[in-house]
């Protein structure tokens, strides 16, 4: 006859196995929501990312920088561009409409 502890261990193991799929799905959902939130709310992008967002080539984007488009530096020294600032600059300086 199993001991009380063995019965408890077995029952806890069963419950854990029942809960794992729900916990896993909950974690996946939360991570997906967080990723989507970051993508929607992200405003700083690299030159390559921003060129793609603006629908122009990196060469065109470099020309804009030479024309005065401002950037920010990341802690690692990488140039970053704020989407709102780029859109504003583009409306004021580029004949094509900002996206």
PDB file of C-alpha atoms in Angstrom:
ATOM      1  CA  UNK A   1       0.000   0.000   0.000  1.00  0.00           C
ATOM      2  CA  UNK A   2       1.436   3.395  -0.998  1.00  0.00           C
ATOM      3  CA  UNK A   3       2.267   5.893   1.696  1.00  0.00           C
ATOM      4  CA  UNK A   4       0.457   9.180   2.048  1.00  0.00           C
ATOM      5  CA  UNK A   5       3.498  11.034   0.663  1.00  0.00           C
ATOM      6  CA  UNK A   6       3.617   8.777  -2.408  1.00  0.00           C
ATOM      7  CA  UNK A   7      -0.071   9.386  -3.085  1.00  0.00           C
ATOM      8  CA  UNK A   8       0.410  13.135  -2.714  1.00  0.00           C
ATOM      9  CA  UNK A   9       3.502  13.107  -4.970  1.00  0.00           C
ATOM     10  CA  UNK A  10       1.601  11.164  -7.624  1.00  0.00           C
ATOM     11  CA  UNK A  11      -1.419  13.508  -7.464  1.00  0.00           C
ATOM     12  CA  UNK A  12       0.783  16.625  -7.588  1.00  0.00           C
ATOM     13  CA  UNK A  13       2.635  15.198 -10.581  1.00  0.00           C
ATOM     14  CA  UNK A  14      -0.658  14.575 -12.382  1.00  0.00           C
ATOM     15  CA  UNK A  15      -1.870  18.111 -11.674  1.00  0.00           C
ATOM     16  CA  UNK A  16       1.419  19.622 -12.848  1.00  0.00           C
ATOM     17  CA  UNK A  17       1.206  17.638 -16.086  1.00  0.00           C
ATOM     18  CA  UNK A  18      -2.369  18.862 -16.571  1.00  0.00           C
ATOM     19  CA  UNK A  19      -1.367  22.491 -15.993  1.00  0.00           C
ATOM     20  CA  UNK A  20       1.804  22.595 -18.123  1.00  0.00           C
ATOM     21  CA  UNK A  21       0.000  23.021 -21.495  1.00  0.00           C
ATOM     22  CA  UNK A  22      -2.138  25.877 -20.148  1.00  0.00           C
ATOM     23  CA  UNK A  23       0.867  27.573 -18.557  1.00  0.00           C
ATOM     24  CA  UNK A  24       2.887  27.159 -21.752  1.00  0.00           C
ATOM     25  CA  UNK A  25       0.089  28.654 -23.852  1.00  0.00           C
ATOM     26  CA  UNK A  26      -0.311  31.538 -21.412  1.00  0.00           C
ATOM     27  CA  UNK A  27       3.414  32.314 -21.599  1.00  0.00           C
ATOM     28  CA  UNK A  28       3.373  32.146 -25.414  1.00  0.00           C
ATOM     29  CA  UNK A  29       0.404  34.505 -25.542  1.00  0.00           C
ATOM     30  CA  UNK A  30       2.025  37.003 -23.171  1.00  0.00           C
ATOM     31  CA  UNK A  31       5.312  36.956 -25.110  1.00  0.00           C
ATOM     32  CA  UNK A  32       3.466  37.423 -28.391  1.00  0.00           C
ATOM     33  CA  UNK A  33       1.489  40.350 -26.980  1.00  0.00           C
ATOM     34  CA  UNK A  34       4.660  41.933 -25.597  1.00  0.00           C
ATOM     35  CA  UNK A  35       6.434  41.567 -28.934  1.00  0.00           C
ATOM     36  CA  UNK A  36       3.467  43.094 -30.777  1.00  0.00           C
ATOM     37  CA  UNK A  37       3.306  45.978 -28.272  1.00  0.00           C
ATOM     38  CA  UNK A  38       7.009  46.694 -28.742  1.00  0.00           C
ATOM     39  CA  UNK A  39       6.682  46.594 -32.535  1.00  0.00           C
ATOM     40  CA  UNK A  40       3.710  48.953 -32.486  1.00  0.00           C
ATOM     41  CA  UNK A  41       5.264  51.366 -29.999  1.00  0.00           C
ATOM     42  CA  UNK A  42       8.847  51.266 -31.194  1.00  0.00           C
ATOM     43  CA  UNK A  43       9.957  54.625 -32.556  1.00  0.00           C
ATOM     44  CA  UNK A  44      13.751  54.246 -32.773  1.00  0.00           C
ATOM     45  CA  UNK A  45      15.168  52.380 -35.748  1.00  0.00           C
ATOM     46  CA  UNK A  46      18.522  51.864 -37.434  1.00  0.00           C
ATOM     47  CA  UNK A  47      19.226  53.561 -40.751  1.00  0.00           C
ATOM     48  CA  UNK A  48      18.438  50.381 -42.690  1.00  0.00           C
ATOM     49  CA  UNK A  49      15.197  49.751 -40.769  1.00  0.00           C
ATOM     50  CA  UNK A  50      14.081  53.365 -41.164  1.00  0.00           C
ATOM     51  CA  UNK A  51      14.827  53.393 -44.897  1.00  0.00           C
ATOM     52  CA  UNK A  52      12.635  50.306 -45.255  1.00  0.00           C
ATOM     53  CA  UNK A  53       9.862  51.885 -43.151  1.00  0.00           C
ATOM     54  CA  UNK A  54      10.005  55.017 -45.311  1.00  0.00           C
ATOM     55  CA  UNK A  55       9.982  53.010 -48.539  1.00  0.00           C
ATOM     56  CA  UNK A  56      13.306  54.384 -49.770  1.00  0.00           C
ATOM     57  CA  UNK A  57      16.758  52.969 -50.384  1.00  0.00           C
ATOM     58  CA  UNK A  58      19.532  53.252 -47.826  1.00  0.00           C
ATOM     59  CA  UNK A  59      21.328  55.484 -50.367  1.00  0.00           C
ATOM     60  CA  UNK A  60      18.404  57.923 -50.315  1.00  0.00           C
ATOM     61  CA  UNK A  61      18.367  57.811 -46.544  1.00  0.00           C
ATOM     62  CA  UNK A  62      22.102  58.636 -46.436  1.00  0.00           C
ATOM     63  CA  UNK A  63      21.364  61.639 -48.689  1.00  0.00           C
ATOM     64  CA  UNK A  64      18.733  62.781 -46.209  1.00  0.00           C
ATOM     65  CA  UNK A  65      21.300  62.566 -43.417  1.00  0.00           C
ATOM     66  CA  UNK A  66      23.661  64.736 -45.461  1.00  0.00           C
ATOM     67  CA  UNK A  67      20.773  67.176 -45.945  1.00  0.00           C
ATOM     68  CA  UNK A  68      20.427  67.499 -42.165  1.00  0.00           C
ATOM     69  CA  UNK A  69      18.279  64.619 -40.917  1.00  0.00           C
ATOM     70  CA  UNK A  70      19.234  64.183 -37.265  1.00  0.00           C
ATOM     71  CA  UNK A  71      19.960  60.909 -35.509  1.00  0.00           C
ATOM     72  CA  UNK A  72      20.425  59.742 -31.947  1.00  0.00           C
ATOM     73  CA  UNK A  73      23.168  57.492 -30.645  1.00  0.00           C
ATOM     74  CA  UNK A  74      22.417  54.272 -28.824  1.00  0.00           C
ATOM     75  CA  UNK A  75      24.508  53.369 -25.759  1.00  0.00           C
ATOM     76  CA  UNK A  76      26.649  51.256 -28.095  1.00  0.00           C
ATOM     77  CA  UNK A  77      27.183  54.178 -30.477  1.00  0.00           C
ATOM     78  CA  UNK A  78      24.834  52.923 -33.200  1.00  0.00           C
ATOM     79  CA  UNK A  79      22.905  55.630 -35.048  1.00  0.00           C
ATOM     80  CA  UNK A  80      19.176  55.505 -34.388  1.00  0.00           C
ATOM     81  CA  UNK A  81      16.395  57.493 -35.986  1.00  0.00           C
ATOM     82  CA  UNK A  82      13.116  58.457 -34.345  1.00  0.00           C
ATOM     83  CA  UNK A  83      10.154  57.694 -36.605  1.00  0.00           C
ATOM     84  CA  UNK A  84       8.271  60.845 -35.592  1.00  0.00           C
ATOM     85  CA  UNK A  85      11.312  63.074 -36.192  1.00  0.00           C
ATOM     86  CA  UNK A  86      12.008  61.455 -39.567  1.00  0.00           C
ATOM     87  CA  UNK A  87       8.390  61.933 -40.657  1.00  0.00           C
ATOM     88  CA  UNK A  88       8.477  65.578 -39.558  1.00  0.00           C
ATOM     89  CA  UNK A  89      11.838  66.199 -41.265  1.00  0.00           C
ATOM     90  CA  UNK A  90      10.613  64.507 -44.415  1.00  0.00           C
ATOM     91  CA  UNK A  91       7.467  66.654 -44.602  1.00  0.00           C
ATOM     92  CA  UNK A  92       9.630  69.757 -44.314  1.00  0.00           C
ATOM     93  CA  UNK A  93      12.539  68.699 -46.556  1.00  0.00           C
ATOM     94  CA  UNK A  94      11.603  65.937 -48.965  1.00  0.00           C
ATOM     95  CA  UNK A  95       9.287  66.426 -51.934  1.00  0.00           C
ATOM     96  CA  UNK A  96       7.893  62.916 -51.421  1.00  0.00           C
ATOM     97  CA  UNK A  97       5.311  62.549 -48.666  1.00  0.00           C
ATOM     98  CA  UNK A  98       6.243  61.059 -45.308  1.00  0.00           C
ATOM     99  CA  UNK A  99       4.807  57.646 -44.554  1.00  0.00           C
TER     100      UNK A  99
END
